[in-house]
Each structure stands twice: as structure tokens, then as C-alpha cells.
Tab-separated table of C-alpha atoms and ligand atoms in Angstrom:
chain	number	residue	atom	x	y	z
A	1	UNK	CA	92.098	122.004	90.412
A	2	UNK	CA	93.318	119.557	87.782
A	3	UNK	CA	94.103	116.223	89.418
A	4	UNK	CA	95.958	113.384	87.745
A	5	UNK	CA	94.778	110.050	89.125
A	6	UNK	CA	97.309	107.360	88.261
A	7	UNK	CA	95.623	103.976	88.507
A	8	UNK	CA	92.240	105.691	88.230
A	9	UNK	CA	90.593	102.777	86.411
A	10	UNK	CA	91.145	100.363	89.279
A	11	UNK	CA	88.869	99.475	92.149
A	12	UNK	CA	89.922	102.166	94.632
A	13	UNK	CA	91.068	104.585	91.918
A	14	UNK	CA	87.690	104.723	90.199
A	15	UNK	CA	85.983	105.517	93.497
A	16	UNK	CA	88.511	108.306	94.062
A	17	UNK	CA	87.828	109.670	90.564
A	18	UNK	CA	84.102	109.711	91.306
A	19	UNK	CA	84.618	111.616	94.574
A	20	UNK	CA	86.800	114.228	92.837
A	21	UNK	CA	84.372	114.667	89.929
A	22	UNK	CA	81.436	114.978	92.348
A	23	UNK	CA	83.363	117.777	94.038
A	24	UNK	CA	83.760	119.591	90.722
A	25	UNK	CA	87.439	118.906	90.154
A	26	UNK	CA	88.988	118.427	86.729
A	27	UNK	CA	90.310	114.872	86.568
A	28	UNK	CA	92.629	113.009	84.229
A	29	UNK	CA	93.091	109.266	84.603
A	30	UNK	CA	96.391	107.612	83.692
A	31	UNK	CA	96.238	103.819	83.743
A	32	UNK	CA	97.914	100.975	81.842
A	33	UNK	CA	94.715	98.898	82.164
A	34	UNK	CA	96.594	95.847	83.457
A	35	UNK	CA	94.040	95.517	86.234
A	36	UNK	CA	92.085	98.706	85.558
A	37	UNK	CA	88.850	98.267	83.647
A	38	UNK	CA	87.185	100.310	80.948
A	39	UNK	CA	83.862	99.944	82.731
A	40	UNK	CA	85.374	101.957	85.623
A	41	UNK	CA	86.114	105.039	83.491
A	42	UNK	CA	83.962	108.166	83.723
A	43	UNK	CA	83.030	110.250	80.668
A	44	UNK	CA	83.845	113.452	82.542
A	45	UNK	CA	87.460	112.401	83.242
A	46	UNK	CA	90.033	112.474	80.443
A	47	UNK	CA	91.630	109.048	80.000
A	48	UNK	CA	95.265	108.514	79.047
A	49	UNK	CA	96.400	104.941	78.552
A	50	UNK	CA	99.937	104.803	79.822
A	51	UNK	CA	102.370	102.973	82.030
A	52	UNK	CA	104.326	104.356	84.984
A	53	UNK	CA	107.420	102.643	83.585
A	54	UNK	CA	107.131	104.853	80.482
A	55	UNK	CA	108.978	108.028	81.510
A	56	UNK	CA	108.106	109.809	78.276
A	57	UNK	CA	104.365	109.198	78.759
A	58	UNK	CA	104.568	110.417	82.367
A	59	UNK	CA	106.454	113.559	81.396
A	60	UNK	CA	103.958	114.286	78.647
A	61	UNK	CA	101.027	114.142	81.052
A	62	UNK	CA	102.846	116.109	83.802
A	63	UNK	CA	103.547	118.884	81.313
A	64	UNK	CA	99.826	119.325	80.614
A	65	UNK	CA	99.101	121.527	83.643
A	66	UNK	CA	98.538	119.170	86.557
A	67	UNK	CA	98.035	120.621	90.064
A	68	UNK	CA	98.329	117.386	92.043
A	69	UNK	CA	98.818	113.663	91.584
A	70	UNK	CA	96.987	110.810	93.294
A	71	UNK	CA	98.953	107.593	92.787
A	72	UNK	CA	97.197	104.248	93.170
A	73	UNK	CA	98.843	102.264	90.368
A	74	UNK	CA	100.422	99.475	92.379
A	75	UNK	CA	100.682	95.730	92.396
A	76	UNK	CA	98.950	94.610	95.588
A	77	UNK	CA	99.059	90.864	96.026
A	78	UNK	CA	101.029	89.853	99.098
A	79	UNK	CA	101.536	86.283	97.835
A	80	UNK	CA	102.686	87.434	94.387
A	81	UNK	CA	105.123	89.912	95.949
A	82	UNK	CA	106.901	87.075	97.722
A	83	UNK	CA	107.026	84.894	94.616
A	84	UNK	CA	108.004	87.623	92.132
A	85	UNK	CA	109.638	90.442	94.125
A	86	UNK	CA	111.228	91.829	90.950
A	87	UNK	CA	107.774	92.738	89.595
A	88	UNK	CA	107.032	94.623	92.813
A	89	UNK	CA	110.416	96.383	92.807
A	90	UNK	CA	109.882	97.530	89.251
A	91	UNK	CA	106.250	98.525	89.390
A	92	UNK	CA	105.828	99.764	92.953
A	93	UNK	CA	109.242	101.307	93.551
A	94	UNK	CA	110.742	102.225	90.140
A	95	UNK	CA	107.312	103.204	88.784
A	96	UNK	CA	106.630	105.509	91.721
A	97	UNK	CA	110.075	107.092	91.476
A	98	UNK	CA	109.379	107.717	87.782
A	99	UNK	CA	106.220	109.564	88.800
A	100	UNK	CA	108.037	111.658	91.413
A	101	UNK	CA	110.838	112.473	88.954
A	102	UNK	CA	108.338	113.563	86.296
A	103	UNK	CA	106.510	115.681	88.897
A	104	UNK	CA	109.790	117.277	89.945
A	105	UNK	CA	110.722	118.014	86.323
A	106	UNK	CA	107.446	119.808	85.613
A	107	UNK	CA	106.968	121.471	88.993
A	108	UNK	CA	103.957	119.444	90.185
A	109	UNK	CA	104.116	119.901	93.958
A	110	UNK	CA	101.339	117.880	95.615
A	111	UNK	CA	101.234	114.087	95.877
A	112	UNK	CA	98.728	111.715	97.492
A	113	UNK	CA	100.148	108.216	97.800
A	114	UNK	CA	98.304	104.930	98.378
A	115	UNK	CA	100.192	103.284	101.165
A	116	UNK	CA	99.048	100.340	103.226
A	117	UNK	CA	98.658	98.924	106.705
A	118	UNK	CA	101.051	96.277	105.372
A	119	UNK	CA	103.918	98.642	106.322
A	120	UNK	CA	103.388	97.761	110.008
A	121	UNK	CA	103.897	93.977	109.947
A	122	UNK	CA	102.886	92.088	113.077
A	123	UNK	CA	101.129	94.452	115.470
A	124	UNK	CA	102.882	95.144	118.767
A	125	UNK	CA	99.736	96.848	120.057
A	126	UNK	CA	96.291	97.737	118.742
A	127	UNK	CA	94.717	99.925	117.614
A	128	UNK	CA	97.712	100.723	115.435
A	129	UNK	CA	98.540	104.396	115.242
A	130	UNK	CA	100.996	105.983	112.844
A	131	UNK	CA	103.769	105.832	115.476
A	132	UNK	CA	103.633	102.037	115.596
A	133	UNK	CA	106.966	100.590	114.356
A	134	UNK	CA	107.066	99.700	110.665
A	135	UNK	CA	108.410	96.181	110.080
A	136	UNK	CA	106.721	94.797	106.976
A	137	UNK	CA	106.601	91.008	106.842
A	138	UNK	CA	106.049	90.753	103.100
A	139	UNK	CA	107.684	92.374	100.092
A	140	UNK	CA	104.517	94.204	99.040
A	141	UNK	CA	104.485	96.013	102.401
A	142	UNK	CA	108.184	96.774	102.048
A	143	UNK	CA	107.653	98.459	98.658
A	144	UNK	CA	105.062	100.769	100.225
A	145	UNK	CA	107.356	101.579	103.141
A	146	UNK	CA	110.268	102.221	100.786
A	147	UNK	CA	108.250	104.886	98.968
A	148	UNK	CA	107.167	106.432	102.272
A	149	UNK	CA	110.879	106.773	103.058
A	150	UNK	CA	111.679	108.437	99.721
A	151	UNK	CA	108.900	110.997	100.126
A	152	UNK	CA	110.529	113.286	102.743
A	153	UNK	CA	113.634	113.427	100.516
A	154	UNK	CA	111.601	114.495	97.506
A	155	UNK	CA	109.952	117.044	99.763
A	156	UNK	CA	113.181	118.569	101.036
A	157	UNK	CA	115.086	118.314	97.742
A	158	UNK	CA	112.316	118.936	95.219
A	159	UNK	CA	109.540	120.624	97.198
A	160	UNK	CA	106.947	117.895	96.638
A	161	UNK	CA	104.466	117.842	99.542
A	162	UNK	CA	102.724	114.542	100.199
A	163	UNK	CA	99.994	112.745	102.082
A	164	UNK	CA	100.621	108.980	102.340
A	165	UNK	CA	97.430	107.124	103.182
A	166	UNK	CA	97.843	103.789	104.928
A	167	UNK	CA	94.695	101.931	103.959
A	168	UNK	CA	93.443	99.109	106.111
A	169	UNK	CA	91.112	96.597	104.378
A	170	UNK	CA	89.318	98.301	101.476
A	171	UNK	CA	85.831	96.947	100.764
A	172	UNK	CA	82.419	97.990	99.413
A	173	UNK	CA	81.197	99.748	96.264
A	174	UNK	CA	79.725	103.110	95.418
A	175	UNK	CA	76.088	103.089	96.560
A	176	UNK	CA	74.822	104.597	93.271
A	177	UNK	CA	76.410	101.761	91.256
A	178	UNK	CA	78.659	104.269	89.497
A	179	UNK	CA	81.544	101.777	89.683
A	180	UNK	CA	80.831	98.333	88.299
A	181	UNK	CA	84.175	96.638	87.706
A	182	UNK	CA	84.546	93.357	89.554
A	183	UNK	CA	88.050	92.311	90.433
A	184	UNK	CA	89.316	89.401	88.341
A	185	UNK	CA	90.896	86.477	90.239
A	186	UNK	CA	90.427	88.189	93.587
A	187	UNK	CA	92.718	87.320	96.486
A	188	UNK	CA	90.875	89.298	99.151
A	189	UNK	CA	88.156	88.053	101.431
A	190	UNK	CA	85.043	89.965	100.426
A	191	UNK	CA	85.175	89.446	96.641
A	192	UNK	CA	85.866	85.761	97.284
A	193	UNK	CA	82.829	85.485	99.565
A	194	UNK	CA	80.783	87.303	96.921
A	195	UNK	CA	81.878	84.853	94.226
A	196	UNK	CA	80.740	81.967	96.412
A	197	UNK	CA	77.388	83.718	96.836
A	198	UNK	CA	76.895	84.242	93.079
A	199	UNK	CA	77.977	80.668	92.301
A	200	UNK	CA	81.041	81.834	90.338
A	201	UNK	CA	83.085	79.882	92.880
A	202	UNK	CA	81.916	76.614	94.477
A	203	UNK	CA	83.362	77.138	97.931
A	204	UNK	CA	85.976	78.986	99.944
A	205	UNK	CA	88.314	78.372	102.839
A	206	UNK	CA	88.534	80.353	106.034
A	207	UNK	CA	92.216	80.496	106.911
A	208	UNK	CA	92.507	79.623	110.596
A	209	UNK	CA	89.886	79.274	113.331
A	210	UNK	CA	92.254	79.082	116.276
A	211	UNK	CA	93.206	82.748	116.639
A	212	UNK	CA	92.663	84.493	119.943
A	213	UNK	CA	89.660	86.426	118.615
A	214	UNK	CA	85.908	86.515	119.148
A	215	UNK	CA	85.265	83.357	117.081
A	216	UNK	CA	88.800	82.163	116.347
A	217	UNK	CA	88.951	83.693	112.857
A	218	UNK	CA	91.055	86.710	111.862
A	219	UNK	CA	89.787	90.183	112.653
A	220	UNK	CA	90.365	93.112	110.290
A	221	UNK	CA	89.446	96.765	110.070
A	222	UNK	CA	87.291	96.877	106.914
A	223	UNK	CA	86.842	100.354	105.502
A	224	UNK	CA	84.346	101.283	102.799
A	225	UNK	CA	85.979	102.489	99.598
A	226	UNK	CA	83.697	105.548	99.541
A	227	UNK	CA	85.266	106.571	102.856
A	228	UNK	CA	88.737	105.983	101.425
A	229	UNK	CA	87.803	108.127	98.421
A	230	UNK	CA	86.660	111.036	100.592
A	231	UNK	CA	89.999	110.930	102.432
A	232	UNK	CA	91.807	111.455	99.104
A	233	UNK	CA	89.631	114.477	98.369
A	234	UNK	CA	90.355	115.902	101.820
A	235	UNK	CA	94.074	115.199	101.406
A	236	UNK	CA	94.163	117.123	98.123
A	237	UNK	CA	92.374	120.098	99.660
A	238	UNK	CA	94.696	119.961	102.662
A	239	UNK	CA	97.784	119.996	100.425
A	240	UNK	CA	96.336	122.820	98.329
A	241	UNK	CA	96.375	124.938	101.512
A	242	UNK	CA	100.157	124.520	101.589
A	243	UNK	CA	100.137	122.535	104.825
A	244	UNK	CA	102.652	119.973	106.120
A	245	UNK	CA	103.156	116.524	104.629
A	246	UNK	CA	101.485	113.670	106.478
A	247	UNK	CA	101.311	109.916	106.877
A	248	UNK	CA	97.793	108.858	107.879
A	249	UNK	CA	96.017	105.635	108.746
A	250	UNK	CA	92.621	105.072	107.181
A	251	UNK	CA	90.481	102.604	109.062
A	252	UNK	CA	87.336	102.534	111.107
A	253	UNK	CA	88.768	101.456	114.453
A	254	UNK	CA	86.558	98.396	114.781
A	255	UNK	CA	87.125	94.777	113.919
A	256	UNK	CA	85.095	92.314	111.896
A	257	UNK	CA	86.058	88.639	111.882
A	258	UNK	CA	86.176	86.502	108.751
A	259	UNK	CA	83.253	84.449	110.033
A	260	UNK	CA	81.222	87.569	110.818
A	261	UNK	CA	81.776	88.755	107.246
A	262	UNK	CA	80.616	85.432	105.803
A	263	UNK	CA	77.590	85.278	108.111
A	264	UNK	CA	76.601	88.871	107.310
A	265	UNK	CA	76.368	87.989	103.623
A	266	UNK	CA	74.479	84.770	104.401
A	267	UNK	CA	71.946	86.890	106.233
A	268	UNK	CA	71.498	89.327	103.330
A	269	UNK	CA	71.092	86.639	100.670
A	270	UNK	CA	69.152	84.267	102.926
A	271	UNK	CA	71.216	81.179	102.192
A	272	UNK	CA	74.199	79.300	103.569
A	273	UNK	CA	77.540	79.717	101.868
A	274	UNK	CA	79.843	76.827	101.217
A	275	UNK	CA	83.070	77.159	103.222
A	276	UNK	CA	85.522	75.070	105.182
A	277	UNK	CA	88.180	75.846	107.746
A	278	UNK	CA	91.743	75.580	106.470
A	279	UNK	CA	95.082	76.122	108.252
A	280	UNK	CA	96.262	79.638	108.998
A	281	UNK	CA	97.643	81.605	106.043
A	282	UNK	CA	101.338	82.445	106.521
A	283	UNK	CA	101.917	86.006	107.682
A	284	UNK	CA	98.336	86.720	108.772
A	285	UNK	CA	98.126	88.623	112.055
A	286	UNK	CA	95.067	87.585	114.080
A	287	UNK	CA	93.980	91.103	114.769
A	288	UNK	CA	94.536	94.326	112.792
A	289	UNK	CA	92.715	97.493	113.831
A	290	UNK	CA	93.540	101.091	112.971
A	291	UNK	CA	93.525	104.261	114.937
A	292	UNK	CA	92.630	107.009	112.450
A	293	UNK	CA	92.549	109.792	115.010
A	294	UNK	CA	95.227	111.723	113.157
A	295	UNK	CA	93.137	111.965	109.955
A	296	UNK	CA	90.119	112.874	112.059
A	297	UNK	CA	91.823	115.683	113.936
A	298	UNK	CA	93.788	116.939	110.935
A	299	UNK	CA	90.965	117.386	108.481
A	300	UNK	CA	87.818	116.106	110.073
A	301	UNK	CA	87.781	112.861	108.121
A	302	UNK	CA	85.645	110.081	109.526
A	303	UNK	CA	84.425	106.781	108.104
A	304	UNK	CA	80.723	107.351	107.382
A	305	UNK	CA	79.875	104.440	105.086
A	306	UNK	CA	81.706	101.568	106.733
A	307	UNK	CA	79.066	99.821	108.823
A	308	UNK	CA	79.013	96.114	108.038
A	309	UNK	CA	75.513	96.179	106.568
A	310	UNK	CA	76.445	98.939	104.098
A	311	UNK	CA	79.685	97.186	103.153
A	312	UNK	CA	77.819	93.980	102.368
A	313	UNK	CA	74.814	95.600	100.689
A	314	UNK	CA	76.765	97.903	98.338
A	315	UNK	CA	79.086	95.071	97.319
A	316	UNK	CA	76.303	92.534	96.844
A	317	UNK	CA	74.332	95.043	94.722
A	318	UNK	CA	77.188	95.237	92.230
A	319	UNK	CA	77.805	91.471	92.182
A	320	UNK	CA	74.119	90.757	91.814
A	321	UNK	CA	73.752	93.243	88.950
A	322	UNK	CA	76.219	91.238	86.848
B	401	UFG	N1	90.717	85.134	104.169
B	401	UFG	C1	90.144	83.888	104.266
B	401	UFG	N2	89.847	83.235	103.109
B	401	UFG	C2	90.090	83.756	101.872
B	401	UFG	C3	90.674	85.059	101.804
B	401	UFG	C4	90.980	85.719	102.974
B	401	UFG	O1	89.920	83.354	105.355
B	401	UFG	O2	89.809	83.110	100.871
B	401	UFG	C5	91.030	85.845	105.403
B	401	UFG	C6	92.505	86.139	105.554
B	401	UFG	O3	93.180	85.034	106.102
B	401	UFG	C7	92.473	87.356	106.468
B	401	UFG	C8	91.165	88.051	106.092
B	401	UFG	O4	90.407	87.093	105.397
B	401	UFG	O5	92.378	86.942	107.779
B	401	UFG	C9	91.385	89.246	105.204
B	401	UFG	O6	92.223	88.818	104.142
B	401	UFG	P1	92.495	89.702	102.843
B	401	UFG	O7	93.370	88.908	101.948
B	401	UFG	O8	91.211	90.200	102.295
B	401	UFG	O9	93.243	90.991	103.430
B	401	UFG	P2	94.573	91.120	104.291
B	401	UFG	O10	94.160	91.552	105.645
B	401	UFG	O11	95.419	89.917	104.212
B	401	UFG	O12	95.343	92.234	103.496
B	401	UFG	C10	94.701	93.369	102.971
B	401	UFG	C11	95.308	93.706	101.628
B	401	UFG	C12	96.727	94.129	101.798
B	401	UFG	C13	96.817	95.216	102.816
B	401	UFG	C14	96.153	94.825	104.098
B	401	UFG	C15	96.141	95.971	105.027
B	401	UFG	O13	95.243	92.603	100.750
B	401	UFG	O14	97.201	94.614	100.573
B	401	UFG	O15	94.824	94.415	103.855
B	401	UFG	O16	95.477	95.674	106.198
B	401	UFG	F1	98.078	95.537	103.065
């Protein structure tokens, strides 16, 4: 199978590319390198520098004999999406529609889409299953939901089958150090904690210690990126069998608090990290845990690499190496 991975030079994308190559698939990477990094490219995957807003470039690559598309080229900062919604409309919505239109034009029928737990908004119950109402509380989450709502139309009108994967909190690095790119100006917890540990950042704030959780700090379902990558591989194989389109959660089903994450790294590096407690961050639910039973029963996917120790160790290995 020839798979086009759009956004394949990014953090999650490069791990997906590795999983597909390891499985013997032919892979092309299409990335505008705005946040993708050259260091994340693999020699065995053909690289095309291009933008999803460039319809001509998309049509050119779709006409080259692609069997399926994995699309991870999205803007993903919640805060930025509220400040500059137009960027998120253009990139995440228009860009994705450009991809679907180019697929439709050249008869590419299988699509794996990076969605997000951000489509749910404030949880009404946990663990969240796929039937939980979708009420995004930020514009980033809305852009993901909007695409999920286009997908059944493209299926019925253009025959494009899809698997939309709702990631919970993606963390970790490939254990063989095959992916080395560190995120620049990270907004997410683990890279920030890592930067404090390496000294690249003097200190960090923990947003809120008065939540109704084990230690008062927010609890999330952190899933190792190698587990996310294997779900993309399974989704592609599932679609290749001509089976029904799906929307699937990808999480572990267990929670780790912010403080537990910080303390786990302190334990590994054997020193205290510099942090303070700051007020709650707007829009943060206290508790976000996934039920991924649907992915498990559908194609036997299970998180295998997501224990806290492995998350910390694989991430620290990459940070320490640089
Ligand atoms: N946090 C801190 N200090 C920091 C950064 C984060 O205390 O410097 C806390 C946050 O308040 C939150 C937790 O760490 O409680 C995790 O925060 P992240 O920003 O890493 O992740 P989020 O849970 O906010 O969101 C992430 C992605 C979204 C995605 C969501 C899905 O950023 O794109 O997971 O669950 F939609």
C-alpha cells in the first residue's frame, strides 16, 4: 500500500511514518515544514514539501497513485485558536476540505483523520466514550468536530471511507530514538516539564491545585505516541478491508495528575524541579479519561507503551540526547 502522510514531519506524524515503514508500507510525506522538522524525516519515505492550502500541489500528489491518506497537518494550540480563529478556520477546516476534494478528484478512497478529545468539551461523565456529547469549548476543538461532521457527507457523496481518531494527550518518543525532533515553544505539559529538567526553562507553573482530584491538580489520559502510531496502522488495514467508517477514541483509560507527571520525572533524574502553583487555566476540565473499548473491540488495538515510566523514560532519553 502507498500511504500519503500529510503532516508526516511533525511529532505524531513522524511516529506514524515510522510505524508504517516498519510494517513494510510505501510512504510519502507531505508537509509544509511550518512545525514539521527535517530531523523527523526518514530516508525510506519520499518527501514532498507542500501546503494543504495549495490545491495544485495536493492534486499533483494525489494523482501519483496513493491508496490512502493519513492527515495530521493541523494547528493544535488551544490558546492560539481562540486568539486567531481565522488561522484555524483556514488551516484546519479549509486545508482539510482541500485534501478531501483532491482525494475525491483522483479517486483516493481511504482517509485516517487526526481528531481530538477536544471535540467533547467539559465531560458530563468519565470515562468518555464516543457517544459522549460533543460540545467543544475552544475553537481548535470545534475545527476538529467540523471536519468529523463533513466526513460522512464525503463518504456518501464521494465514497471516501474514514477513521477519525480522537487522541487524548499524546506523549512519549520512539524507544529506538528514531524520532528526535523536539517541539519548539511547547504549550503542552510534558515538553515543558522536560525543558525545566534540561535547564532550557528556569521554572514552570502548575495550573490549579484545587481540583477535585487525587492531589488537586488536573488529571489527563496520557497516551504514548507509539501506541497512537499503531492505531493509525490498524486503521489503514481496517479501511483496506472495505469496512465501515469509524470515529474512535485513543486513550489508555487511566489518569495521571500534573503533579504525578512532574514527580515521575524528578524520580528519574534524581533532582527536584522548579515549579509553582498558579491559578487554573481557563477551559481546563479537572479530569479527562478515555474509554477506548471501541478501538479495542474493532481491531484489537490496545495501548502497550503508555505506562508512566515508559512515557517519562522515552521522552527524557530524547531530551537528554540533545
Ligand atoms: N499544565 C500545567 N502547566 C503547564 C502546561 C500544562 O499545569 O505549563 C497542565 C494543564 O493545565 C492540564 C495538563 O497540564 O491540566 C495537560 O495540559 P496540556 O496543555 O498538555 O494538554 P491539554 O489536556 O490541555 O490538551 C491536550 C492537547 C489538546 C487536546 C487535548 C485532548 O493540547 O490539543 O489534549 O485531551 F485536544
